[in-house]
């Protein structure tokens, strides 16, 4: 019996390498769909509207909130970010596991709305490595990097709310670890109630 796709939230400090990991995971496995968020932040060089994000004005973002078009949204540093509802629902109905790459406030809202969501937190091997990756990325000014590191230390307080941490030292190993955790989540009893009930029913008829 085909199952509806599950929801997976992936968070991690800015610079932890989530973007690269998601790209590798989606290239390797077919059953995942990555949700594309709406944001009021400006595109970085190389980012394409509709691929990394839907880049929208503050007014448009506000109208999405008012029209209940977002499953969740949050402010991060100086911008708003939100998850469009339609895409997530459509892909789950198709049986795809939908991955939301969002920050901690959004993660907690999703878990509250959909308790069976798997919450994963990607960590760099060390704090020093995190700073190095942010500086090497070269897409943000030093002020923004500082704001993001400050935000990282705030978010570090909430990591216990996640189901698992995944340490991103080596990409391929980390991709396998993510895949394994997501597959295991499919067989959580709360995600298999239909199957379990069917079995119970059949057992009574033997
Ligand atoms: P960035 O500006 O580096 O692309 O993203 C900043 C932060 O916003 C990241 O932690 C990213 O995961 C998070 N983010 C991206 N999209 C969403 C969203 O739709 N909702 C929430 N709550 N956070 C998001």
Short mmCIF file of C-alpha atoms and ligand atoms in Angstrom, two decimals:
data_model
loop_
_atom_site.label_atom_id
_atom_site.label_comp_id
_atom_site.label_asym_id
_atom_site.label_seq_id
_atom_site.Cartn_x
_atom_site.Cartn_y
_atom_site.Cartn_z
CA UNK A 1 0.00 0.00 0.00
CA UNK A 2 1.49 3.37 -0.93
CA UNK A 3 2.07 5.76 1.91
CA UNK A 4 1.70 9.51 1.92
CA UNK A 5 5.10 11.20 2.00
CA UNK A 6 6.44 12.36 5.32
CA UNK A 7 7.61 15.81 6.31
CA UNK A 8 11.27 16.30 7.15
CA UNK A 9 12.69 19.51 8.55
CA UNK A 10 16.38 20.17 8.13
CA UNK A 11 17.85 23.02 10.10
CA UNK A 12 21.41 23.98 10.84
CA UNK A 13 23.45 27.08 11.36
CA UNK A 14 24.02 29.30 8.40
CA UNK A 15 27.19 27.88 6.80
CA UNK A 16 26.68 24.33 8.09
CA UNK A 17 26.44 23.13 4.49
CA UNK A 18 22.71 22.35 4.26
CA UNK A 19 22.42 23.61 0.69
CA UNK A 20 25.19 21.34 -0.61
CA UNK A 21 23.81 18.39 1.34
CA UNK A 22 20.29 18.84 0.00
CA UNK A 23 21.55 19.05 -3.56
CA UNK A 24 23.52 15.81 -3.12
CA UNK A 25 20.60 14.03 -1.41
CA UNK A 26 18.15 14.98 -4.17
CA UNK A 27 20.57 13.99 -6.89
CA UNK A 28 21.12 10.58 -5.35
CA UNK A 29 17.55 9.65 -4.37
CA UNK A 30 14.33 10.18 -6.28
CA UNK A 31 11.80 10.08 -3.52
CA UNK A 32 12.47 13.49 -2.05
CA UNK A 33 11.01 16.87 -2.91
CA UNK A 34 12.61 20.02 -1.58
CA UNK A 35 10.17 22.77 -0.71
CA UNK A 36 11.03 26.19 -2.13
CA UNK A 37 10.37 28.95 0.39
CA UNK A 38 9.31 32.53 -0.13
CA UNK A 39 11.66 35.17 1.24
CA UNK A 40 12.02 38.93 1.39
CA UNK A 41 15.82 38.69 1.27
CA UNK A 42 17.71 39.73 -1.86
CA UNK A 43 19.00 36.93 -4.13
CA UNK A 44 22.69 36.07 -3.78
CA UNK A 45 24.78 35.88 -6.95
CA UNK A 46 23.81 32.70 -8.79
CA UNK A 47 20.46 32.24 -7.03
CA UNK A 48 17.46 31.90 -9.31
CA UNK A 49 13.90 32.98 -8.50
CA UNK A 50 11.74 29.87 -8.08
CA UNK A 51 14.75 27.57 -7.58
CA UNK A 52 16.49 28.57 -4.33
CA UNK A 53 13.62 30.79 -3.22
CA UNK A 54 10.67 32.75 -4.45
CA UNK A 55 12.08 36.23 -3.93
CA UNK A 56 9.17 38.49 -3.01
CA UNK A 57 8.56 42.01 -1.69
CA UNK A 58 7.55 42.60 1.92
CA UNK A 59 4.05 43.55 0.77
CA UNK A 60 3.65 40.37 -1.22
CA UNK A 61 4.93 38.30 1.71
CA UNK A 62 2.39 40.01 3.93
CA UNK A 63 -0.40 39.11 1.51
CA UNK A 64 0.72 35.45 1.55
CA UNK A 65 0.47 35.45 5.34
CA UNK A 66 -2.97 37.06 5.24
CA UNK A 67 -4.23 34.57 2.64
CA UNK A 68 -3.03 31.63 4.72
CA UNK A 69 -0.78 30.53 1.85
CA UNK A 70 2.14 29.63 4.16
CA UNK A 71 2.35 26.62 6.50
CA UNK A 72 4.73 28.58 8.70
CA UNK A 73 6.89 31.66 8.49
CA UNK A 74 9.54 33.34 10.59
CA UNK A 75 11.89 36.27 10.71
CA UNK A 76 15.59 35.47 10.38
CA UNK A 77 18.09 38.28 10.98
CA UNK A 78 16.39 41.08 8.95
CA UNK A 79 14.20 39.12 6.56
CA UNK A 80 11.06 37.00 6.42
CA UNK A 81 10.99 33.41 5.23
CA UNK A 82 7.97 31.13 4.79
CA UNK A 83 6.93 27.71 3.46
CA UNK A 84 4.24 27.73 0.75
CA UNK A 85 1.42 25.34 1.55
CA UNK A 86 0.33 24.15 -1.92
CA UNK A 87 3.58 22.56 -3.03
CA UNK A 88 4.10 20.68 0.22
CA UNK A 89 0.60 19.21 0.19
CA UNK A 90 0.75 18.25 -3.49
CA UNK A 91 4.10 16.45 -3.18
CA UNK A 92 3.09 14.57 -0.05
CA UNK A 93 -0.06 13.36 -1.77
CA UNK A 94 2.15 12.07 -4.60
CA UNK A 95 4.00 10.02 -1.99
CA UNK A 96 7.16 12.14 -1.94
CA UNK A 97 8.91 12.94 1.30
CA UNK A 98 9.02 16.70 1.49
CA UNK A 99 12.08 18.36 2.93
CA UNK A 100 11.83 21.80 4.48
CA UNK A 101 15.14 23.54 4.93
CA UNK A 102 14.07 26.06 7.54
CA UNK A 103 15.26 27.64 10.76
CA UNK A 104 14.34 26.69 14.30
CA UNK A 105 11.23 28.82 14.91
CA UNK A 106 9.66 27.42 11.75
CA UNK A 107 10.76 23.90 12.70
CA UNK A 108 8.96 24.12 16.03
CA UNK A 109 5.79 25.46 14.40
CA UNK A 110 5.79 22.59 11.90
CA UNK A 111 6.29 20.00 14.63
CA UNK A 112 3.34 21.43 16.52
CA UNK A 113 1.09 21.34 13.45
CA UNK A 114 2.38 17.97 12.17
CA UNK A 115 3.71 15.95 15.14
CA UNK A 116 5.03 13.14 12.92
CA UNK A 117 7.56 15.45 11.27
CA UNK A 118 11.18 14.35 11.53
CA UNK A 119 13.36 17.19 12.79
CA UNK A 120 17.05 17.00 11.84
CA UNK A 121 19.75 19.46 12.78
CA UNK A 122 22.93 19.63 10.69
CA UNK A 123 26.04 20.58 12.67
CA UNK A 124 29.50 21.46 11.39
CA UNK A 125 32.36 19.48 12.95
CA UNK A 126 33.29 22.54 15.06
CA UNK A 127 32.38 26.18 15.65
CA UNK A 128 35.68 27.27 14.10
CA UNK A 129 34.86 25.35 10.95
CA UNK A 130 31.47 27.08 10.81
CA UNK A 131 33.04 30.53 10.80
CA UNK A 132 35.57 29.42 8.20
CA UNK A 133 32.80 28.16 5.89
CA UNK A 134 30.81 31.38 6.22
CA UNK A 135 33.85 33.52 5.46
CA UNK A 136 34.92 31.30 2.55
CA UNK A 137 31.44 31.41 1.01
CA UNK A 138 32.15 35.09 0.46
CA UNK A 139 28.52 36.01 -0.22
CA UNK A 140 27.90 38.06 2.91
CA UNK A 141 29.52 41.11 4.45
CA UNK A 142 31.38 40.72 7.75
CA UNK A 143 28.49 42.42 9.54
CA UNK A 144 26.03 39.86 8.21
CA UNK A 145 28.41 37.01 9.07
CA UNK A 146 28.61 38.32 12.63
CA UNK A 147 24.81 38.55 12.85
CA UNK A 148 24.51 34.98 11.58
CA UNK A 149 27.08 33.67 14.07
CA UNK A 150 25.21 35.42 16.86
CA UNK A 151 22.01 33.84 15.62
CA UNK A 152 23.75 30.45 15.53
CA UNK A 153 24.64 30.69 19.19
CA UNK A 154 21.01 31.55 19.98
CA UNK A 155 19.76 28.60 17.93
CA UNK A 156 22.24 26.27 19.62
CA UNK A 157 20.13 26.62 22.76
CA UNK A 158 17.16 24.92 21.09
CA UNK A 159 18.82 21.92 19.44
CA UNK A 160 17.34 19.44 21.94
CA UNK A 161 13.95 19.99 20.31
CA UNK A 162 15.24 18.11 17.24
CA UNK A 163 15.06 14.35 16.83
CA UNK A 164 18.66 13.88 15.61
CA UNK A 165 21.77 15.85 14.89
CA UNK A 166 23.73 15.04 11.76
CA UNK A 167 27.36 16.08 11.63
CA UNK A 168 28.43 17.36 8.25
CA UNK A 169 32.07 16.45 8.03
CA UNK A 170 32.11 14.48 4.81
CA UNK A 171 29.26 15.04 2.32
CA UNK A 172 28.66 11.47 1.08
CA UNK A 173 28.62 9.99 4.57
CA UNK A 174 26.28 12.70 5.73
CA UNK A 175 23.89 12.14 2.79
CA UNK A 176 23.68 8.43 3.63
CA UNK A 177 23.00 9.23 7.27
CA UNK A 178 20.17 11.60 6.30
CA UNK A 179 18.63 9.03 3.96
CA UNK A 180 18.80 6.32 6.62
CA UNK A 181 17.13 8.49 9.26
CA UNK A 182 14.34 9.55 6.89
CA UNK A 183 13.66 5.97 5.80
CA UNK A 184 13.50 4.84 9.42
CA UNK A 185 10.92 7.53 10.13
CA UNK A 186 8.57 5.88 7.62
CA UNK A 187 8.30 2.90 9.92
CA UNK A 188 7.56 4.81 13.09
CA UNK A 189 4.38 3.27 14.43
CA UNK A 190 2.61 6.64 14.24
CA UNK A 191 3.37 6.78 10.51
CA UNK A 192 2.16 3.21 9.90
CA UNK A 193 -1.19 3.22 11.67
CA UNK A 194 -3.07 2.21 8.52
CA UNK A 195 -0.86 -0.82 8.05
CA UNK A 196 -1.01 -1.74 11.72
CA UNK A 197 -4.80 -1.50 11.81
CA UNK A 198 -5.12 -3.53 8.63
CA UNK A 199 -2.98 -6.24 10.21
CA UNK A 200 -5.10 -6.19 13.38
CA UNK A 201 -8.24 -6.54 11.31
CA UNK A 202 -6.83 -9.44 9.28
CA UNK A 203 -5.61 -11.20 12.41
CA UNK A 204 -9.11 -11.25 13.83
CA UNK A 205 -10.33 -12.99 10.66
CA UNK A 206 -7.80 -15.82 10.57
P1 LIG B 1 19.48 32.03 3.94
O1 LIG B 1 19.24 33.51 3.92
O2 LIG B 1 20.88 31.69 4.38
O3 LIG B 1 19.11 31.38 2.64
O4 LIG B 1 18.48 31.42 5.03
C1 LIG B 1 18.47 31.88 6.35
C2 LIG B 1 17.73 30.94 7.24
O5 LIG B 1 16.34 30.91 6.92
C3 LIG B 1 18.21 29.49 7.12
O6 LIG B 1 18.34 28.98 8.44
C4 LIG B 1 17.12 28.82 6.37
O7 LIG B 1 17.04 27.44 6.69
C5 LIG B 1 15.91 29.57 6.88
N1 LIG B 1 14.74 29.44 6.01
C6 LIG B 1 14.68 29.31 4.68
N2 LIG B 1 13.42 29.19 4.25
C7 LIG B 1 12.63 29.22 5.34
C8 LIG B 1 11.21 29.12 5.57
O8 LIG B 1 10.41 28.95 4.65
N3 LIG B 1 10.79 29.22 6.85
C9 LIG B 1 11.62 29.39 7.90
N4 LIG B 1 11.11 29.42 9.12
N5 LIG B 1 12.96 29.47 7.74
C10 LIG B 1 13.47 29.40 6.48
#
